[in-house]
Short mmCIF file of C-alpha atoms in Angstrom, two decimals:
data_model
loop_
_atom_site.label_atom_id
_atom_site.label_comp_id
_atom_site.label_asym_id
_atom_site.label_seq_id
_atom_site.Cartn_x
_atom_site.Cartn_y
_atom_site.Cartn_z
CA UNK W 1 -0.09 0.14 0.08
CA UNK W 2 1.47 3.42 -0.91
CA UNK W 3 2.02 6.13 1.61
CA UNK W 4 -1.32 8.54 1.24
CA UNK W 5 0.09 11.88 2.13
CA UNK W 6 2.68 12.83 -1.34
CA UNK W 7 5.20 13.05 0.79
CA UNK W 8 5.06 10.68 3.51
CA UNK W 9 2.93 13.08 5.86
CA UNK W 10 -0.09 11.29 6.08
CA UNK W 11 -3.38 13.38 4.99
CA UNK W 12 -5.96 14.27 7.02
CA UNK W 13 -9.97 13.46 5.88
CA UNK W 14 -12.96 15.03 7.36
CA UNK W 15 -16.31 13.22 8.06
CA UNK W 16 -19.27 15.89 8.54
CA UNK W 17 -20.30 14.19 11.71
CA UNK W 18 -23.44 15.56 12.82
CA UNK W 19 -25.98 12.41 12.26
CA UNK W 20 -25.44 9.41 10.35
CA UNK W 21 -22.66 6.49 9.29
CA UNK W 22 -19.41 8.78 9.30
CA UNK W 23 -18.24 6.33 12.33
CA UNK W 24 -18.32 3.70 9.67
CA UNK W 25 -16.39 6.14 7.04
CA UNK W 26 -13.35 7.23 9.56
CA UNK W 27 -13.04 3.01 10.42
CA UNK W 28 -12.23 2.92 6.07
CA UNK W 29 -10.30 6.33 5.63
CA UNK W 30 -8.16 5.04 9.42
CA UNK W 31 -7.96 1.67 7.94
CA UNK W 32 -6.70 3.11 4.50
CA UNK W 33 -4.22 4.84 6.31
CA UNK W 34 -5.50 9.19 6.47
CA UNK W 35 -5.83 10.78 9.28
CA UNK W 36 -9.81 10.98 10.47
CA UNK W 37 -11.40 13.79 11.48
CA UNK W 38 -15.44 14.80 12.84
CA UNK W 39 -16.63 17.77 11.27
CA UNK W 40 -19.70 19.54 13.14
CA UNK W 41 -18.82 23.57 12.83
CA UNK W 42 -17.11 25.24 10.10
CA UNK W 43 -14.15 25.64 12.24
CA UNK W 44 -14.13 21.63 11.67
CA UNK W 45 -12.89 22.11 8.51
CA UNK W 46 -9.51 24.19 8.79
CA UNK W 47 -6.73 21.72 7.35
CA UNK W 48 -8.39 19.00 5.29
CA UNK W 49 -7.17 17.78 2.31
CA UNK W 50 -10.51 16.37 1.66
CA UNK W 51 -14.58 15.80 3.09
CA UNK W 52 -16.90 12.84 2.97
CA UNK W 53 -20.48 13.40 3.47
CA UNK W 54 -21.98 10.37 5.29
CA UNK W 55 -25.24 8.34 4.39
CA UNK W 56 -27.86 9.34 7.08
CA UNK W 57 -30.86 11.27 7.11
CA UNK W 58 -30.92 13.83 5.05
CA UNK W 59 -33.87 15.85 6.70
CA UNK W 60 -31.98 15.67 9.49
CA UNK W 61 -28.00 17.26 7.75
CA UNK W 62 -29.75 19.57 6.38
CA UNK W 63 -31.19 21.00 9.77
CA UNK W 64 -27.84 20.45 11.40
CA UNK W 65 -25.75 22.04 8.16
CA UNK W 66 -27.71 25.04 8.87
CA UNK W 67 -28.25 25.01 12.37
CA UNK W 68 -24.43 24.91 12.41
CA UNK W 69 -24.17 27.80 9.32
CA UNK W 70 -22.07 25.47 7.90
CA UNK W 71 -23.83 25.50 3.98
CA UNK W 72 -21.03 28.38 3.38
CA UNK W 73 -18.13 27.22 5.02
CA UNK W 74 -18.20 23.46 3.06
CA UNK W 75 -18.50 25.86 -0.84
CA UNK W 76 -16.07 27.02 -0.40
CA UNK W 77 -14.39 23.81 1.27
CA UNK W 78 -15.10 22.79 -2.45
CA UNK W 79 -14.44 26.14 -4.08
CA UNK W 80 -10.41 25.98 -2.89
CA UNK W 81 -10.40 22.83 -5.38
CA UNK W 82 -10.08 19.80 -1.55
CA UNK W 83 -12.01 17.15 -3.13
CA UNK W 84 -15.17 15.82 -1.27
CA UNK W 85 -16.39 11.89 -1.30
CA UNK W 86 -20.83 11.66 -0.66
CA UNK W 87 -22.17 8.44 0.24
CA UNK W 88 -26.61 8.10 -0.55
CA UNK W 89 -27.53 10.97 2.03
CA UNK W 90 -23.80 12.71 1.73
CA UNK W 91 -25.20 12.55 -2.81
CA UNK W 92 -28.28 14.17 -1.50
CA UNK W 93 -26.70 16.68 -0.25
CA UNK W 94 -24.18 17.90 -2.56
CA UNK W 95 -26.96 18.13 -5.38
CA UNK W 96 -28.00 21.17 -7.11
CA UNK W 97 -31.23 21.91 -4.59
CA UNK W 98 -28.41 21.27 -1.14
CA UNK W 99 -25.31 22.41 -1.16
CA UNK W 100 -25.28 22.74 -4.99
CA UNK W 101 -21.65 21.82 -5.69
CA UNK W 102 -22.33 19.11 -8.24
CA UNK W 103 -24.48 20.01 -10.59
CA UNK W 104 -27.04 16.70 -10.46
CA UNK W 105 -30.84 15.99 -8.98
CA UNK W 106 -31.17 14.14 -6.12
CA UNK W 107 -34.67 11.92 -6.44
CA UNK W 108 -35.16 10.41 -2.83
CA UNK W 109 -36.15 7.16 -1.66
CA UNK W 110 -35.81 6.35 -5.12
CA UNK W 111 -36.27 2.81 -4.77
CA UNK W 112 -39.07 2.71 -2.90
CA UNK W 113 -39.21 2.08 1.32
CA UNK W 114 -37.05 0.08 3.74
CA UNK W 115 -38.35 -2.80 2.50
CA UNK W 116 -37.63 -2.43 -1.40
CA UNK W 117 -33.42 -1.76 0.22
CA UNK W 118 -30.94 -4.23 -1.67
CA UNK W 119 -27.45 -5.02 -2.51
CA UNK W 120 -25.84 -5.48 -6.08
CA UNK W 121 -22.29 -6.19 -7.59
CA UNK W 122 -22.53 -3.08 -9.56
CA UNK W 123 -19.59 -2.26 -12.04
CA UNK W 124 -18.14 0.60 -11.53
CA UNK W 125 -14.58 1.61 -13.69
CA UNK W 126 -12.42 0.74 -10.50
CA UNK W 127 -10.01 -2.57 -11.56
CA UNK W 128 -10.93 -6.21 -9.81
CA UNK W 129 -14.33 -5.83 -11.17
CA UNK W 130 -17.58 -5.31 -9.49
CA UNK W 131 -17.86 -3.80 -6.15
CA UNK W 132 -20.99 -5.06 -3.80
CA UNK W 133 -22.98 -2.69 -3.53
CA UNK W 134 -25.86 -1.94 -0.46
CA UNK W 135 -28.45 0.43 -1.75
CA UNK W 136 -30.67 1.84 1.70
CA UNK W 137 -34.03 3.45 0.70
CA UNK W 138 -31.78 5.31 -1.91
CA UNK W 139 -31.88 7.98 -3.74
CA UNK W 140 -30.87 7.90 -7.76
CA UNK W 141 -29.71 10.83 -9.85
CA UNK W 142 -32.83 12.20 -11.62
CA UNK W 143 -30.71 14.98 -13.92
CA UNK W 144 -26.91 16.51 -13.94
CA UNK W 145 -25.52 18.12 -16.33
CA UNK W 146 -22.97 18.06 -19.39
CA UNK W 147 -19.66 18.20 -17.09
CA UNK W 148 -21.40 15.39 -14.98
CA UNK W 149 -20.26 12.21 -15.48
CA UNK W 150 -22.10 9.11 -14.60
CA UNK W 151 -19.92 6.27 -13.48
CA UNK W 152 -23.27 3.62 -12.60
CA UNK W 153 -26.10 2.66 -13.68
CA UNK W 154 -28.72 0.69 -11.66
CA UNK W 155 -32.64 0.12 -14.45
CA UNK W 156 -30.65 2.88 -16.80
CA UNK W 157 -30.22 5.43 -13.52
CA UNK W 158 -27.21 7.27 -12.00
CA UNK W 159 -25.81 5.80 -8.80
CA UNK W 160 -22.09 6.99 -9.31
CA UNK W 161 -21.00 9.83 -10.69
CA UNK W 162 -17.87 12.26 -10.39
CA UNK W 163 -17.53 16.11 -11.47
CA UNK W 164 -14.02 17.70 -10.95
CA UNK W 165 -12.58 16.57 -7.14
CA UNK W 166 -16.72 16.05 -6.26
CA UNK W 167 -17.52 12.10 -5.76
CA UNK W 168 -21.52 10.70 -5.01
CA UNK W 169 -22.33 7.40 -5.39
CA UNK W 170 -26.26 6.83 -3.98
CA UNK W 171 -25.01 3.30 -2.44
CA UNK W 172 -22.74 2.49 0.90
CA UNK W 173 -19.47 1.91 0.17
CA UNK W 174 -18.82 2.37 3.52
CA UNK W 175 -20.75 -0.33 5.03
CA UNK W 176 -17.91 -3.32 3.47
CA UNK W 177 -14.85 -4.48 3.79
CA UNK W 178 -14.00 -3.29 0.13
CA UNK W 179 -12.57 -0.15 0.38
CA UNK W 180 -11.62 0.60 -4.07
CA UNK W 181 -14.82 3.54 -3.99
CA UNK W 182 -12.96 5.29 -1.09
CA UNK W 183 -9.60 4.63 -2.19
CA UNK W 184 -10.10 6.48 -5.41
CA UNK W 185 -11.09 9.00 -3.32
CA UNK W 186 -7.96 9.16 -1.51
CA UNK W 187 -6.69 9.39 -4.78
CA UNK W 188 -7.73 12.48 -6.31
CA UNK W 189 -7.18 13.65 -2.72
CA UNK W 190 -3.26 12.89 -2.85
CA UNK W 191 -3.24 13.56 -6.25
CA UNK W 192 -5.27 17.42 -5.21
CA UNK W 193 -2.45 18.14 -2.68
CA UNK W 194 0.30 16.99 -5.13
CA UNK W 195 -1.46 19.39 -7.58
CA UNK W 196 -1.67 22.63 -4.49
CA UNK X 1 -29.35 -10.00 -9.24
CA UNK X 2 -30.56 -7.79 -7.10
CA UNK X 3 -30.58 -8.92 -3.37
CA UNK X 4 -33.34 -7.67 -0.63
CA UNK X 5 -33.83 -7.26 2.34
CA UNK X 6 -30.38 -8.61 3.20
CA UNK X 7 -28.52 -8.78 6.93
CA UNK X 8 -26.71 -6.10 6.15
CA UNK X 9 -30.21 -3.65 4.49
CA UNK X 10 -31.64 -4.28 7.67
CA UNK X 11 -28.59 -3.82 10.14
CA UNK X 12 -27.56 -0.59 7.46
CA UNK X 13 -30.18 1.27 7.88
CA UNK X 14 -30.01 1.49 11.80
CA UNK X 15 -26.51 2.66 10.92
CA UNK X 16 -27.82 5.30 8.87
CA UNK X 17 -30.09 6.25 11.77
CA UNK X 18 -26.41 6.69 14.38
CA UNK X 19 -26.22 9.72 15.90
CA UNK X 20 -30.31 10.70 15.76
CA UNK X 21 -33.53 11.46 17.44
CA UNK X 22 -37.06 9.03 16.99
CA UNK X 23 -39.24 10.58 17.84
CA UNK X 24 -43.07 9.22 19.43
CA UNK X 25 -46.24 10.83 17.46
CA UNK X 26 -49.38 9.45 17.29
CA UNK X 27 -50.55 11.83 14.32
CA UNK X 28 -49.07 13.91 11.19
CA UNK X 29 -49.85 17.61 13.03
CA UNK X 30 -46.60 15.46 15.30
CA UNK X 31 -44.65 13.72 13.17
CA UNK X 32 -44.35 16.81 10.38
CA UNK X 33 -42.75 18.61 13.66
CA UNK X 34 -40.52 16.04 14.58
CA UNK X 35 -39.79 15.35 10.51
CA UNK X 36 -38.86 20.37 11.18
CA UNK X 37 -37.24 19.54 14.59
CA UNK X 38 -34.44 17.07 13.02
CA UNK X 39 -36.09 13.72 14.49
CA UNK X 40 -34.46 11.13 11.40
CA UNK X 41 -37.33 9.42 11.84
CA UNK X 42 -40.19 8.54 14.05
CA UNK X 43 -42.36 6.01 15.83
CA UNK X 44 -46.03 5.47 15.36
CA UNK X 45 -48.59 4.30 17.34
CA UNK X 46 -52.13 5.69 18.84
CA UNK X 47 -51.13 6.40 22.41
CA UNK X 48 -47.34 7.55 24.05
CA UNK X 49 -46.47 5.02 26.59
CA UNK X 50 -47.05 7.57 29.27
CA UNK X 51 -50.66 7.42 28.16
CA UNK X 52 -51.09 4.24 28.18
CA UNK X 53 -49.43 3.71 31.25
CA UNK X 54 -52.29 6.50 32.96
CA UNK X 55 -55.06 4.30 30.77
CA UNK X 56 -54.08 0.91 31.95
CA UNK X 57 -56.18 -2.33 29.57
CA UNK X 58 -54.13 -3.97 26.22
CA UNK X 59 -52.54 -1.89 24.22
CA UNK X 60 -51.75 -3.42 20.83
CA UNK X 61 -50.04 -2.12 17.68
CA UNK X 62 -52.14 0.66 16.19
CA UNK X 63 -54.29 1.42 13.36
CA UNK X 64 -52.85 1.39 10.34
CA UNK X 65 -54.50 4.28 8.85
CA UNK X 66 -52.99 6.18 11.42
CA UNK X 67 -49.40 4.54 10.76
CA UNK X 68 -50.52 4.70 6.62
CA UNK X 69 -50.56 9.20 7.16
CA UNK X 70 -47.56 9.40 9.29
CA UNK X 71 -46.07 7.39 6.25
CA UNK X 72 -47.94 10.04 4.01
CA UNK X 73 -46.96 12.99 5.79
CA UNK X 74 -43.51 12.99 5.99
CA UNK X 75 -39.50 11.67 4.23
CA UNK X 76 -38.72 10.12 7.10
CA UNK X 77 -37.76 6.44 7.73
CA UNK X 78 -41.84 5.99 9.31
CA UNK X 79 -41.49 3.18 12.50
CA UNK X 80 -44.76 1.24 14.12
CA UNK X 81 -44.76 -1.08 17.55
CA UNK X 82 -45.69 -4.69 17.00
CA UNK X 83 -47.09 -6.65 20.80
CA UNK X 84 -44.13 -9.61 22.07
CA UNK X 85 -44.42 -12.93 19.76
CA UNK X 86 -47.99 -10.55 18.00
CA UNK X 87 -45.65 -12.37 14.54
CA UNK X 88 -49.43 -11.61 12.53
CA UNK X 89 -49.11 -7.93 13.71
CA UNK X 90 -45.78 -7.78 12.40
CA UNK X 91 -47.27 -9.17 9.72
CA UNK X 92 -49.41 -6.54 8.65
CA UNK X 93 -46.97 -3.98 9.69
CA UNK X 94 -44.76 -5.47 6.71
CA UNK X 95 -47.76 -5.71 4.75
CA UNK X 96 -47.47 -1.22 5.76
CA UNK X 97 -43.79 -1.22 4.09
CA UNK X 98 -42.99 0.59 7.64
CA UNK X 99 -39.80 1.32 7.51
CA UNK X 100 -38.80 -0.55 10.75
CA UNK X 101 -40.57 -3.22 13.37
CA UNK X 102 -40.25 -2.24 17.18
CA UNK X 103 -41.47 -5.80 19.03
CA UNK X 104 -42.03 -3.46 22.46
CA UNK X 105 -42.41 -4.30 25.59
CA UNK X 106 -44.73 -1.08 25.38
CA UNK X 107 -47.16 -3.05 24.35
CA UNK X 108 -48.68 -5.21 25.72
CA UNK X 109 -47.05 -9.62 25.23
CA UNK X 110 -48.79 -11.36 23.49
CA UNK X 111 -47.12 -14.60 23.67
CA UNK X 112 -45.48 -15.23 26.81
CA UNK X 113 -43.35 -17.42 26.20
CA UNK X 114 -41.27 -16.70 22.40
CA UNK X 115 -40.57 -13.51 21.26
CA UNK X 116 -41.26 -12.69 17.13
CA UNK X 117 -38.85 -14.68 14.76
CA UNK X 118 -38.03 -12.14 12.66
CA UNK X 119 -35.32 -13.59 10.80
CA UNK X 120 -38.50 -14.51 7.69
CA UNK X 121 -39.78 -10.81 6.87
CA UNK X 122 -38.25 -8.13 4.59
CA UNK X 123 -39.04 -5.30 7.27
CA UNK X 124 -36.03 -4.96 10.37
CA UNK X 125 -36.84 -4.93 13.58
CA UNK X 126 -35.39 -3.33 16.51
CA UNK X 127 -36.45 -4.79 20.31
CA UNK X 128 -35.52 -3.38 23.64
CA UNK X 129 -32.77 -4.78 26.07
CA UNK X 130 -31.86 -4.70 30.09
CA UNK X 131 -28.50 -6.58 29.85
CA UNK X 132 -26.43 -8.49 27.51
CA UNK X 133 -27.68 -11.82 26.85
CA UNK X 134 -31.27 -9.92 26.52
CA UNK X 135 -29.98 -7.91 23.53
CA UNK X 136 -28.06 -11.52 21.56
CA UNK X 137 -31.16 -13.49 22.36
CA UNK X 138 -32.90 -11.18 19.75
CA UNK X 139 -30.12 -10.10 17.57
CA UNK X 140 -30.90 -14.41 17.41
CA UNK X 141 -33.48 -14.31 16.41
CA UNK X 142 -33.57 -11.82 13.36
CA UNK X 143 -33.09 -8.27 15.68
CA UNK X 144 -31.72 -5.37 13.41
CA UNK X 145 -31.50 -3.65 16.00
CA UNK X 146 -31.03 -3.06 19.31
CA UNK X 147 -32.35 -0.45 21.84
CA UNK X 148 -32.16 -0.43 26.08
CA UNK X 149 -35.51 -0.29 27.71
CA UNK X 150 -35.03 1.95 30.34
CA UNK X 151 -38.55 2.63 31.78
CA UNK X 152 -40.71 3.83 29.28
CA UNK X 153 -43.65 6.29 29.97
CA UNK X 154 -41.64 7.51 32.56
CA UNK X 155 -39.53 10.77 32.42
CA UNK X 156 -36.79 8.72 34.71
CA UNK X 157 -33.31 8.32 33.36
CA UNK X 158 -32.39 6.02 36.03
CA UNK X 159 -33.57 2.73 34.35
CA UNK X 160 -31.99 2.91 30.61
CA UNK X 161 -28.82 4.10 32.53
CA UNK X 162 -28.95 0.61 34.72
CA UNK X 163 -29.95 -1.03 31.09
CA UNK X 164 -26.49 0.82 29.33
CA UNK X 165 -24.19 0.42 31.91
CA UNK X 166 -24.92 -3.16 32.87
CA UNK X 167 -25.06 -4.65 28.50
CA UNK X 168 -21.63 -2.12 27.87
CA UNK X 169 -20.27 -3.73 31.70
CA UNK X 170 -21.08 -6.81 30.43
CA UNK X 171 -19.62 -6.38 26.86
CA UNK X 172 -16.26 -4.91 28.02
CA UNK X 173 -15.81 -8.17 30.58
CA UNK X 174 -16.06 -11.00 27.65
CA UNK X 175 -12.33 -9.61 26.40
CA UNK X 176 -10.24 -11.30 26.66
CA UNK X 177 -11.95 -14.17 27.21
CA UNK X 178 -10.55 -17.71 26.69
CA UNK X 179 -12.19 -20.21 24.14
CA UNK X 180 -13.37 -22.50 27.30
CA UNK X 181 -14.50 -18.86 29.33
CA UNK X 182 -16.85 -18.20 26.76
CA UNK X 183 -19.06 -21.48 26.67
CA UNK X 184 -19.12 -20.56 30.00
CA UNK X 185 -19.80 -16.85 29.47
CA UNK X 186 -22.49 -17.84 26.58
CA UNK X 187 -24.24 -19.99 29.01
CA UNK X 188 -25.29 -17.61 31.67
CA UNK X 189 -26.04 -14.89 29.59
CA UNK X 190 -28.27 -17.58 28.54
CA UNK X 191 -27.13 -16.64 24.27
CA UNK X 192 -26.15 -17.61 21.07
CA UNK X 193 -22.66 -19.55 21.68
CA UNK X 194 -21.44 -17.42 17.78
CA UNK X 195 -22.81 -14.27 18.83
CA UNK X 196 -21.03 -13.82 21.96
CA UNK X 197 -17.95 -14.84 20.70
CA UNK X 198 -17.40 -12.54 18.06
CA UNK X 199 -18.94 -9.87 20.99
CA UNK X 200 -15.89 -11.20 22.83
CA UNK X 201 -13.63 -10.46 20.08
CA UNK X 202 -15.23 -7.07 18.39
CA UNK X 203 -15.51 -5.53 21.49
CA UNK X 204 -19.13 -4.55 20.96
CA UNK X 205 -22.84 -5.37 19.27
CA UNK X 206 -22.59 -6.64 15.90
CA UNK X 207 -25.98 -4.25 15.84
CA UNK X 208 -26.60 -0.81 16.72
CA UNK X 209 -27.95 0.31 20.51
CA UNK X 210 -30.25 3.25 21.06
CA UNK X 211 -31.42 4.17 23.48
CA UNK X 212 -34.86 4.30 25.30
CA UNK X 213 -37.46 4.63 27.94
CA UNK X 214 -37.35 7.66 30.14
CA UNK X 215 -35.13 10.92 28.32
CA UNK X 216 -36.66 14.48 28.42
CA UNK X 217 -34.39 16.76 28.46
CA UNK X 218 -30.91 17.36 26.21
CA UNK X 219 -28.81 16.15 29.40
CA UNK X 220 -30.48 13.00 29.21
CA UNK X 221 -29.51 12.81 25.99
CA UNK X 222 -26.54 13.80 26.72
CA UNK X 223 -25.85 11.17 29.39
CA UNK X 224 -26.98 7.95 28.03
CA UNK X 225 -24.72 9.24 24.44
CA UNK X 226 -21.97 9.13 27.02
CA UNK X 227 -22.82 6.05 27.67
CA UNK X 228 -22.00 4.04 25.21
CA UNK X 229 -25.85 5.07 23.38
CA UNK X 230 -25.24 5.68 19.35
CA UNK X 231 -28.97 7.50 19.28
CA UNK X 232 -31.83 7.59 21.15
CA UNK X 233 -35.42 7.08 21.29
CA UNK X 234 -37.59 9.70 23.29
CA UNK X 235 -41.14 9.25 23.23
CA UNK X 236 -43.86 10.99 25.66
CA UNK X 237 -40.78 13.89 26.49
CA UNK X 238 -40.94 15.62 23.40
CA UNK X 239 -45.19 16.17 22.90
CA UNK X 240 -46.10 15.48 26.26
CA UNK X 241 -43.47 18.74 27.26
CA UNK X 242 -44.15 22.53 27.24
CA UNK X 243 -42.53 23.08 24.44
CA UNK X 244 -42.05 20.52 21.71
CA UNK X 245 -40.50 22.50 18.91
CA UNK X 246 -38.51 23.75 20.64
CA UNK X 247 -37.60 20.70 22.93
CA UNK X 248 -37.67 18.40 20.05
CA UNK X 249 -34.66 20.58 18.81
CA UNK X 250 -32.97 21.15 21.40
CA UNK X 251 -32.71 17.32 22.40
CA UNK X 252 -31.16 16.43 18.24
CA UNK X 253 -28.36 19.29 18.55
CA UNK X 254 -27.58 17.19 22.32
CA UNK X 255 -27.31 14.04 20.77
CA UNK X 256 -24.52 15.57 17.79
CA UNK X 257 -23.25 17.73 20.43
CA UNK X 258 -22.82 14.85 23.03
CA UNK X 259 -19.79 15.91 23.78
CA UNK X 260 -19.79 19.41 23.85
CA UNK X 261 -20.91 20.99 27.77
CA UNK X 262 -21.41 24.63 26.37
CA UNK X 263 -23.77 22.65 23.51
CA UNK X 264 -25.73 20.78 25.39
CA UNK X 265 -26.11 23.97 28.11
CA UNK X 266 -27.65 26.32 24.88
CA UNK X 267 -29.15 23.55 24.02
CA UNK X 268 -30.48 22.95 27.95
CA UNK X 269 -32.41 26.86 27.98
CA UNK X 270 -35.62 28.07 27.84
CA UNK X 271 -37.75 25.17 26.68
CA UNK X 272 -40.35 25.15 28.94
CA UNK X 273 -41.98 22.18 31.21
CA UNK X 274 -40.63 19.05 30.77
CA UNK X 275 -43.11 16.26 30.46
CA UNK X 276 -45.11 14.97 34.28
CA UNK X 277 -42.57 12.60 35.69
CA UNK X 278 -43.50 9.34 38.06
CA UNK X 279 -39.80 7.56 39.78
CA UNK X 280 -39.29 4.38 38.27
CA UNK X 281 -38.08 3.38 41.35
CA UNK X 282 -41.79 3.96 42.77
CA UNK X 283 -43.60 2.21 40.96
CA UNK X 284 -45.31 -1.59 41.23
CA UNK X 285 -43.60 -4.12 39.55
CA UNK X 286 -46.50 -5.24 38.19
CA UNK X 287 -46.29 -2.04 36.01
CA UNK X 288 -43.05 -2.25 35.10
CA UNK X 289 -42.74 -2.04 31.37
CA UNK X 290 -38.88 -3.25 31.30
CA UNK X 291 -39.62 -6.72 32.58
CA UNK X 292 -41.72 -7.52 29.83
CA UNK X 293 -39.64 -9.65 27.43
CA UNK X 294 -37.09 -12.36 28.43
#
């Protein structure tokens, strides 16, 4: 495994920790060698190399972002070129109708209620074959702009996408042992830091 | 190649609820208030525990029409309660497509020997526990989430604290045991050996554990989170208080910032009266809800 930091200095990744499965993301990122910091207030963003918006309840997170006045600091973090990775509710938070950080429109609970939640192997363009994707009351990408690259689809709907330094997936790579999607994100964090 | 309702997606929804507050609601208006206050899910029921306690009689699954109206009112997950052992109520709730079923001691038990076999259901179950053995027996029956029971409808946190401390203490004591000792511990806890072994190795329950029963204030939420709860259920504590909007939002804030006293302080101020409470030690043995289930 290559050292996570470009110059041997470990990279520091924040995980938005207002509500949701931030702990699961933290475990994967630590396992991959990153220093992890939970983010609850704007000053927690200082000095981070990248940021994860986890799964959880998007309504709860939206209200939390309002309460903590995090929206503008999160947009500034993105504008500074730092990579951001959103999973499930995190994908929703980043869309046009929420933080406006990636040019997509998410359809919430698009697959239906919990009884429709599912696992499926999904090819998203990482080496080593499909990832085992866990979809829980998941959204899909209903619309997207021309600069957004759709990385994977389920039944004709985008469930993973990339635009610049922003990666979003509708499923939960943090819930399994397969770290390849997080590795893809960490690679973009390393690249961004090397370029800075 | 889609695999629905696996244990991973059942337990996974509980992961998504972590760090959040699940609020009891009895109608659409309360459900909307709960959602706007930042609840990560609502529990739809006809009477909150303090009313069940007051009214007496048999407490059953709520009217499906009422649950459905709440499903229509909010986009956050909607949970509903079935009686312990009443698998037919659970089947009805599954047909209604609630997001989680709480096999709950707050309702009157329907079976004195058996809990519901939860494995055949597509909808995940949350169950109450007062100690580690009870938690692992429920998980062995298919529960995908555990809540410490506390004493519902009292506004008294003491039972919740006891149950959390018991469960976490018992988990700690499994650490470092030899294989032979783990087998003995499984017998003592009356719990499945493979689950006891998994807890001994990982140092935690195999599913998410919330705290329930007696939470009435932001500081109560902070207390149980610091004692190891991964989120909280608030039953009567919000809508039986003077200002449910403010108290709901304050308990959400305190659950997120439970480790920061200044934030819990801010959340605690100016909320008006808490729910009317009952000291749980003054309750008769027969009045205790946490004794239901085994």
